[in-house]
Amino acid sequence: MLVFREMVATLLATVKDKYRNCKDSNRECYFDCDKRCSFLLEKLSTNTTDSIQHLLQQFTHIVLDFTFIDENILVNQDFPESISASVIQSVFNDLENILTVAKTILPDQQPIDSLGEELLECIYWRKGALYYMYCKTIENDKDRINKDIQQYEKYLVNGIENLKMMLETRKPVVKDRSDAVTEDEDTFDLIKSGIYSDTHVLALIYGSEICYWLDKCDKENLFQTNHLNYKQIGECYLKLYIHVVNGPLKNQGWSVENAESMLKSIKES
């Protein structure tokens, strides 16, 4: 509990500092995080009846909300070159710290058990989507990419790795139609494919696009990453995305045009 209290106290100090220096509409969000963090620290300093797992999940929600503010600032400002790397690293560290805290205070449990599926998915999603949004923003800025090729490669690889972990957090549990808890064929198809929400569909196409960019960088002789088999991952994700969009998600606002183009490009390499 002492380690947990120290972690929460450190977070509270950071939130208070952000609140003091904020002059825009985010000030109210920081104030809300401040109140929740102070309340959590107070609980940890008393003989609370709340379970450690419940307190950990409260901590996780605060960190997710707190870091979301910084992420939005980057996105709204089109990832300014002067601060993007430091803010992205800070957000990544804060989100990764949740997993460190979980393993420290509940060492006998896996994060998926102590945090729950949805929170663990959210952590991986937020990291993967942030790297994706950065790379998407500077995709056509060759000068900026060439200034730090290694960082660009790192962000692409980190992006697909986290999106992959998000998509693999919940294993598809339905083996055949008799195991399904729903009578709806489309829902059954989605569950069987490991697609539980619109966010999972976005993770598929974001991950696919990152794999496409990695393949494009290889073709343009910028670099060739050896960290993962991006062609195999990209082809798998694109085929699954096209399947669910043409099938159970047909006429629900999703498009396969860009996905089919990327799949053709990856197959040709």
mmCIF file of C-alpha atoms in Angstrom:
data_model
loop_
_atom_site.group_PDB
_atom_site.id
_atom_site.type_symbol
_atom_site.label_atom_id
_atom_site.label_comp_id
_atom_site.label_asym_id
_atom_site.label_seq_id
_atom_site.Cartn_x
_atom_site.Cartn_y
_atom_site.Cartn_z
ATOM 1 C CA MET A 1 0.000 0.000 0.000
ATOM 2 C CA LEU A 2 2.915 2.351 0.702
ATOM 3 C CA VAL A 3 4.150 2.085 -2.882
ATOM 4 C CA PHE A 4 0.623 2.692 -4.159
ATOM 5 C CA ARG A 5 0.220 5.783 -1.955
ATOM 6 C CA GLU A 6 3.516 7.157 -3.245
ATOM 7 C CA MET A 7 2.382 6.614 -6.841
ATOM 8 C CA VAL A 8 -0.919 8.391 -6.206
ATOM 9 C CA ALA A 9 0.848 11.236 -4.371
ATOM 10 C CA THR A 10 3.192 11.698 -7.340
ATOM 11 C CA LEU A 11 0.250 11.760 -9.731
ATOM 12 C CA LEU A 12 -1.570 14.275 -7.540
ATOM 13 C CA ALA A 13 1.456 16.595 -7.531
ATOM 14 C CA THR A 14 1.626 16.424 -11.327
ATOM 15 C CA VAL A 15 -2.094 17.114 -11.705
ATOM 16 C CA LYS A 16 -1.927 20.083 -9.321
ATOM 17 C CA ASP A 17 0.998 21.531 -11.265
ATOM 18 C CA LYS A 18 -0.899 21.152 -14.556
ATOM 19 C CA TYR A 19 -3.966 22.778 -12.990
ATOM 20 C CA ARG A 20 -1.995 25.776 -11.699
ATOM 21 C CA ASN A 21 -0.386 26.413 -15.086
ATOM 22 C CA CYS A 22 -3.480 25.808 -17.226
ATOM 23 C CA LYS A 23 -5.268 28.904 -18.528
ATOM 24 C CA ASP A 24 -7.715 27.333 -20.979
ATOM 25 C CA SER A 25 -10.820 25.131 -20.905
ATOM 26 C CA ASN A 26 -8.782 22.121 -19.754
ATOM 27 C CA ARG A 27 -8.467 23.719 -16.316
ATOM 28 C CA GLU A 28 -11.812 22.251 -15.251
ATOM 29 C CA CYS A 29 -10.711 18.763 -16.339
ATOM 30 C CA TYR A 30 -7.511 19.060 -14.324
ATOM 31 C CA PHE A 31 -9.537 20.252 -11.331
ATOM 32 C CA ASP A 32 -11.769 17.179 -11.577
ATOM 33 C CA CYS A 33 -8.723 14.881 -11.723
ATOM 34 C CA ASP A 34 -7.259 16.769 -8.747
ATOM 35 C CA LYS A 35 -10.380 16.134 -6.645
ATOM 36 C CA ARG A 36 -10.569 12.451 -7.550
ATOM 37 C CA CYS A 37 -6.869 11.924 -6.958
ATOM 38 C CA SER A 38 -7.018 13.678 -3.561
ATOM 39 C CA PHE A 39 -9.992 11.514 -2.573
ATOM 40 C CA LEU A 40 -8.138 8.358 -3.631
ATOM 41 C CA LEU A 41 -5.052 9.361 -1.649
ATOM 42 C CA GLU A 42 -7.236 10.004 1.387
ATOM 43 C CA LYS A 43 -8.730 6.536 1.072
ATOM 44 C CA LEU A 44 -5.282 4.975 0.863
ATOM 45 C CA SER A 45 -4.257 6.821 4.028
ATOM 46 C CA THR A 46 -7.161 5.402 6.056
ATOM 47 C CA ASN A 47 -8.544 1.971 6.815
ATOM 48 C CA THR A 48 -10.753 1.917 3.738
ATOM 49 C CA THR A 49 -13.050 -1.017 3.114
ATOM 50 C CA ASP A 50 -12.514 -0.710 -0.644
ATOM 51 C CA SER A 51 -10.582 -3.541 -2.245
ATOM 52 C CA ILE A 52 -7.112 -2.882 -3.624
ATOM 53 C CA GLN A 53 -8.406 -3.885 -7.049
ATOM 54 C CA HIS A 54 -11.185 -1.278 -6.898
ATOM 55 C CA LEU A 55 -8.721 1.430 -5.821
ATOM 56 C CA LEU A 56 -6.350 0.428 -8.625
ATOM 57 C CA GLN A 57 -9.164 0.793 -11.137
ATOM 58 C CA GLN A 58 -9.989 4.253 -9.751
ATOM 59 C CA PHE A 59 -6.328 5.206 -10.170
ATOM 60 C CA THR A 60 -6.415 3.899 -13.745
ATOM 61 C CA HIS A 61 -9.463 5.984 -14.650
ATOM 62 C CA ILE A 62 -7.779 9.131 -13.295
ATOM 63 C CA VAL A 63 -4.601 8.502 -15.310
ATOM 64 C CA LEU A 64 -6.614 7.801 -18.466
ATOM 65 C CA ASP A 65 -8.581 11.045 -18.063
ATOM 66 C CA PHE A 66 -5.498 13.060 -17.128
ATOM 67 C CA THR A 67 -3.417 11.885 -20.096
ATOM 68 C CA PHE A 68 -6.350 12.312 -22.485
ATOM 69 C CA ILE A 69 -6.062 16.077 -21.979
ATOM 70 C CA ASP A 70 -2.447 16.092 -23.172
ATOM 71 C CA GLU A 71 -3.311 13.825 -26.093
ATOM 72 C CA ASN A 72 -6.080 16.174 -27.213
ATOM 73 C CA ILE A 73 -3.736 19.152 -27.033
ATOM 74 C CA LEU A 74 -1.309 17.386 -29.394
ATOM 75 C CA VAL A 75 -4.051 16.341 -31.818
ATOM 76 C CA ASN A 76 -5.699 19.775 -31.861
ATOM 77 C CA GLN A 77 -2.339 21.434 -32.532
ATOM 78 C CA ASP A 78 -1.364 18.903 -35.247
ATOM 79 C CA PHE A 79 1.472 17.499 -33.156
ATOM 80 C CA PRO A 80 3.811 20.515 -32.989
ATOM 81 C CA GLU A 81 7.384 19.474 -33.639
ATOM 82 C CA SER A 82 8.748 21.335 -30.610
ATOM 83 C CA ILE A 83 6.806 19.376 -27.962
ATOM 84 C CA SER A 84 5.412 16.206 -29.540
ATOM 85 C CA ALA A 85 8.217 13.815 -28.621
ATOM 86 C CA SER A 86 8.345 14.870 -24.962
ATOM 87 C CA VAL A 87 4.555 14.870 -24.488
ATOM 88 C CA ILE A 88 4.138 11.504 -26.224
ATOM 89 C CA GLN A 89 6.846 10.013 -24.013
ATOM 90 C CA SER A 90 5.210 11.492 -20.912
ATOM 91 C CA VAL A 91 1.791 10.087 -21.834
ATOM 92 C CA PHE A 92 3.325 6.703 -22.664
ATOM 93 C CA ASN A 93 5.140 6.628 -19.306
ATOM 94 C CA ASP A 94 1.974 7.525 -17.390
ATOM 95 C CA LEU A 95 -0.052 4.820 -19.121
ATOM 96 C CA GLU A 96 2.716 2.251 -18.745
ATOM 97 C CA ASN A 97 2.956 3.188 -15.066
ATOM 98 C CA ILE A 98 -0.556 1.812 -14.548
ATOM 99 C CA LEU A 99 0.696 -1.657 -15.490
ATOM 100 C CA THR A 100 3.727 -1.228 -13.225
ATOM 101 C CA VAL A 101 1.498 -0.286 -10.285
ATOM 102 C CA ALA A 102 -0.840 -3.211 -10.999
ATOM 103 C CA LYS A 103 2.019 -5.723 -11.022
ATOM 104 C CA THR A 104 3.542 -4.183 -7.879
ATOM 105 C CA ILE A 105 0.484 -4.088 -5.615
ATOM 106 C CA LEU A 106 -1.162 -7.262 -6.948
ATOM 107 C CA PRO A 107 1.837 -9.404 -7.944
ATOM 108 C CA ASP A 108 -0.156 -12.638 -8.000
ATOM 109 C CA GLN A 109 -2.591 -11.336 -10.613
ATOM 110 C CA GLN A 110 -2.170 -10.606 -14.290
ATOM 111 C CA PRO A 111 -3.149 -7.047 -15.338
ATOM 112 C CA ILE A 112 -6.144 -8.443 -17.226
ATOM 113 C CA ASP A 113 -7.451 -9.778 -13.895
ATOM 114 C CA SER A 114 -6.573 -6.811 -11.676
ATOM 115 C CA LEU A 115 -7.653 -4.130 -14.162
ATOM 116 C CA GLY A 116 -10.272 -6.009 -16.154
ATOM 117 C CA GLU A 117 -10.493 -6.502 -19.907
ATOM 118 C CA GLU A 118 -11.940 -3.115 -20.816
ATOM 119 C CA LEU A 119 -9.412 -1.008 -18.878
ATOM 120 C CA LEU A 120 -6.464 -3.046 -20.153
ATOM 121 C CA GLU A 121 -7.756 -2.725 -23.708
ATOM 122 C CA CYS A 122 -8.146 1.017 -23.190
ATOM 123 C CA ILE A 123 -4.517 1.397 -22.069
ATOM 124 C CA TYR A 124 -3.203 -0.421 -25.143
ATOM 125 C CA TRP A 125 -5.671 1.402 -27.409
ATOM 126 C CA ARG A 126 -4.701 4.831 -26.126
ATOM 127 C CA LYS A 127 -0.990 4.170 -26.623
ATOM 128 C CA GLY A 128 -1.450 2.631 -30.062
ATOM 129 C CA ALA A 129 -3.876 5.300 -31.259
ATOM 130 C CA LEU A 130 -1.591 8.119 -30.076
ATOM 131 C CA TYR A 131 1.349 6.753 -32.067
ATOM 132 C CA TYR A 132 -0.966 6.254 -35.041
ATOM 133 C CA MET A 133 -2.298 9.825 -34.899
ATOM 134 C CA TYR A 134 1.228 11.245 -34.765
ATOM 135 C CA CYS A 135 2.354 9.201 -37.775
ATOM 136 C CA LYS A 136 -0.859 10.002 -39.651
ATOM 137 C CA THR A 137 -0.339 13.732 -39.046
ATOM 138 C CA ILE A 138 3.223 13.803 -40.401
ATOM 139 C CA GLU A 139 2.699 11.114 -43.059
ATOM 140 C CA ASN A 140 3.273 13.510 -45.966
ATOM 141 C CA ASP A 141 5.866 15.715 -44.237
ATOM 142 C CA LYS A 142 8.988 14.076 -45.671
ATOM 143 C CA ASP A 143 11.326 16.702 -44.216
ATOM 144 C CA ARG A 144 10.061 16.068 -40.701
ATOM 145 C CA ILE A 145 10.222 12.303 -41.122
ATOM 146 C CA ASN A 146 13.765 12.468 -42.488
ATOM 147 C CA LYS A 147 14.919 14.587 -39.544
ATOM 148 C CA ASP A 148 14.522 11.559 -37.283
ATOM 149 C CA ILE A 149 13.914 8.372 -39.232
ATOM 150 C CA GLN A 150 14.612 6.225 -36.167
ATOM 151 C CA GLN A 151 11.922 7.963 -34.130
ATOM 152 C CA TYR A 152 9.399 7.591 -36.949
ATOM 153 C CA GLU A 153 10.153 3.872 -37.213
ATOM 154 C CA LYS A 154 9.931 3.525 -33.431
ATOM 155 C CA TYR A 155 6.523 5.202 -33.328
ATOM 156 C CA LEU A 156 5.187 3.026 -36.156
ATOM 157 C CA VAL A 157 6.409 -0.157 -34.465
ATOM 158 C CA ASN A 158 5.165 0.929 -31.020
ATOM 159 C CA GLY A 159 1.833 1.806 -32.566
ATOM 160 C CA ILE A 160 1.202 -1.560 -34.186
ATOM 161 C CA GLU A 161 2.510 -3.464 -31.152
ATOM 162 C CA ASN A 162 0.073 -1.728 -28.799
ATOM 163 C CA LEU A 163 -2.876 -2.017 -31.188
ATOM 164 C CA LYS A 164 -2.041 -5.701 -31.603
ATOM 165 C CA MET A 165 -2.031 -6.178 -27.819
ATOM 166 C CA MET A 166 -5.354 -4.347 -27.600
ATOM 167 C CA LEU A 167 -6.924 -6.641 -30.185
ATOM 168 C CA GLU A 168 -5.504 -9.729 -28.457
ATOM 169 C CA THR A 169 -6.543 -8.791 -24.910
ATOM 170 C CA ARG A 170 -9.846 -10.622 -25.238
ATOM 171 C CA LYS A 171 -9.528 -13.937 -26.993
ATOM 172 C CA PRO A 172 -12.513 -14.938 -29.143
ATOM 173 C CA VAL A 173 -14.362 -17.412 -26.918
ATOM 174 C CA VAL A 174 -17.053 -18.645 -29.293
ATOM 175 C CA LYS A 175 -16.042 -21.818 -31.081
ATOM 176 C CA ASP A 176 -19.263 -22.697 -32.873
ATOM 177 C CA ARG A 177 -22.838 -21.484 -33.180
ATOM 178 C CA SER A 178 -24.040 -23.618 -30.252
ATOM 179 C CA ASP A 179 -21.654 -21.778 -27.884
ATOM 180 C CA ALA A 180 -23.025 -18.335 -28.763
ATOM 181 C CA VAL A 181 -25.045 -16.386 -26.197
ATOM 182 C CA THR A 182 -26.769 -14.343 -28.912
ATOM 183 C CA GLU A 183 -29.208 -15.407 -31.588
ATOM 184 C CA ASP A 184 -28.160 -12.572 -33.910
ATOM 185 C CA GLU A 185 -25.971 -13.882 -36.739
ATOM 186 C CA ASP A 186 -24.119 -10.598 -37.289
ATOM 187 C CA THR A 187 -23.258 -10.245 -33.599
ATOM 188 C CA PHE A 188 -22.120 -13.871 -33.521
ATOM 189 C CA ASP A 189 -19.843 -13.242 -36.520
ATOM 190 C CA LEU A 190 -18.291 -10.177 -34.834
ATOM 191 C CA ILE A 191 -17.713 -11.968 -31.515
ATOM 192 C CA LYS A 192 -16.179 -14.943 -33.319
ATOM 193 C CA SER A 193 -13.833 -12.506 -35.077
ATOM 194 C CA GLY A 194 -12.814 -10.875 -31.786
ATOM 195 C CA ILE A 195 -14.619 -7.618 -32.596
ATOM 196 C CA TYR A 196 -16.497 -6.336 -29.542
ATOM 197 C CA SER A 197 -16.888 -2.622 -30.304
ATOM 198 C CA ASP A 198 -16.321 0.126 -32.862
ATOM 199 C CA THR A 199 -12.970 0.735 -31.163
ATOM 200 C CA HIS A 200 -11.870 -2.769 -32.139
ATOM 201 C CA VAL A 201 -12.774 -2.002 -35.760
ATOM 202 C CA LEU A 202 -10.775 1.240 -35.580
ATOM 203 C CA ALA A 203 -7.832 -0.644 -34.069
ATOM 204 C CA LEU A 204 -7.947 -3.020 -37.037
ATOM 205 C CA ILE A 205 -7.806 -0.264 -39.641
ATOM 206 C CA TYR A 206 -5.288 1.845 -37.672
ATOM 207 C CA GLY A 207 -3.024 -1.176 -37.315
ATOM 208 C CA SER A 208 -3.479 -2.003 -40.987
ATOM 209 C CA GLU A 209 -2.528 1.511 -42.024
ATOM 210 C CA ILE A 210 0.600 1.448 -39.864
ATOM 211 C CA CYS A 211 1.631 -1.825 -41.541
ATOM 212 C CA TYR A 212 0.988 -0.186 -44.914
ATOM 213 C CA TRP A 213 3.255 2.741 -43.944
ATOM 214 C CA LEU A 214 5.995 0.348 -42.825
ATOM 215 C CA ASP A 215 5.725 -1.439 -46.168
ATOM 216 C CA LYS A 216 5.804 1.902 -47.988
ATOM 217 C CA CYS A 217 8.954 2.952 -46.107
ATOM 218 C CA ASP A 218 10.587 -0.309 -47.174
ATOM 219 C CA LYS A 219 9.628 0.253 -50.829
ATOM 220 C CA GLU A 220 10.932 3.830 -50.728
ATOM 221 C CA ASN A 221 14.206 2.638 -49.113
ATOM 222 C CA LEU A 222 13.707 4.809 -46.024
ATOM 223 C CA PHE A 223 14.176 1.863 -43.683
ATOM 224 C CA GLN A 224 13.204 -1.779 -43.297
ATOM 225 C CA THR A 225 12.124 -2.737 -39.807
ATOM 226 C CA ASN A 226 13.017 -6.146 -38.417
ATOM 227 C CA HIS A 227 10.957 -5.756 -35.244
ATOM 228 C CA LEU A 228 7.829 -7.543 -36.499
ATOM 229 C CA ASN A 229 6.270 -9.184 -39.537
ATOM 230 C CA TYR A 230 4.215 -6.150 -40.518
ATOM 231 C CA LYS A 231 3.237 -7.541 -43.923
ATOM 232 C CA GLN A 232 1.657 -10.632 -42.405
ATOM 233 C CA ILE A 233 -0.057 -8.600 -39.662
ATOM 234 C CA GLY A 234 -1.279 -5.984 -42.121
ATOM 235 C CA GLU A 235 -2.689 -8.544 -44.546
ATOM 236 C CA CYS A 236 -4.448 -10.390 -41.704
ATOM 237 C CA TYR A 237 -5.981 -7.206 -40.264
ATOM 238 C CA LEU A 238 -7.068 -5.881 -43.647
ATOM 239 C CA LYS A 239 -8.774 -9.137 -44.601
ATOM 240 C CA LEU A 240 -10.600 -9.229 -41.269
ATOM 241 C CA TYR A 241 -11.594 -5.563 -41.554
ATOM 242 C CA ILE A 242 -12.927 -6.059 -45.086
ATOM 243 C CA HIS A 243 -14.805 -9.176 -43.956
ATOM 244 C CA VAL A 244 -16.624 -7.500 -41.052
ATOM 245 C CA VAL A 245 -17.353 -4.287 -42.976
ATOM 246 C CA ASN A 246 -18.758 -6.171 -45.977
ATOM 247 C CA GLY A 247 -20.573 -8.568 -43.649
ATOM 248 C CA PRO A 248 -22.026 -7.808 -40.200
ATOM 249 C CA LEU A 249 -21.164 -4.083 -40.363
ATOM 250 C CA LYS A 250 -22.445 -3.485 -43.889
ATOM 251 C CA ASN A 251 -24.260 -0.155 -44.376
ATOM 252 C CA GLN A 252 -23.132 1.077 -40.944
ATOM 253 C CA GLY A 253 -20.832 3.853 -42.131
ATOM 254 C CA TRP A 254 -17.602 1.907 -42.625
ATOM 255 C CA SER A 255 -15.759 1.815 -45.967
ATOM 256 C CA VAL A 256 -13.456 -0.805 -47.483
ATOM 257 C CA GLU A 257 -12.167 1.235 -50.430
ATOM 258 C CA ASN A 258 -8.932 2.358 -48.763
ATOM 259 C CA ALA A 259 -8.486 -1.027 -47.071
ATOM 260 C CA GLU A 260 -8.703 -2.881 -50.387
ATOM 261 C CA SER A 261 -6.140 -0.503 -51.898
ATOM 262 C CA MET A 262 -3.720 -1.054 -48.995
ATOM 263 C CA LEU A 263 -4.197 -4.830 -49.150
ATOM 264 C CA LYS A 264 -3.381 -4.839 -52.862
ATOM 265 C CA SER A 265 -0.235 -2.771 -52.218
ATOM 266 C CA ILE A 266 1.009 -5.029 -49.405
ATOM 267 C CA LYS A 267 0.371 -8.172 -51.460
ATOM 268 C CA GLU A 268 2.376 -6.729 -54.365
ATOM 269 C CA SER A 269 5.479 -6.165 -52.237
#
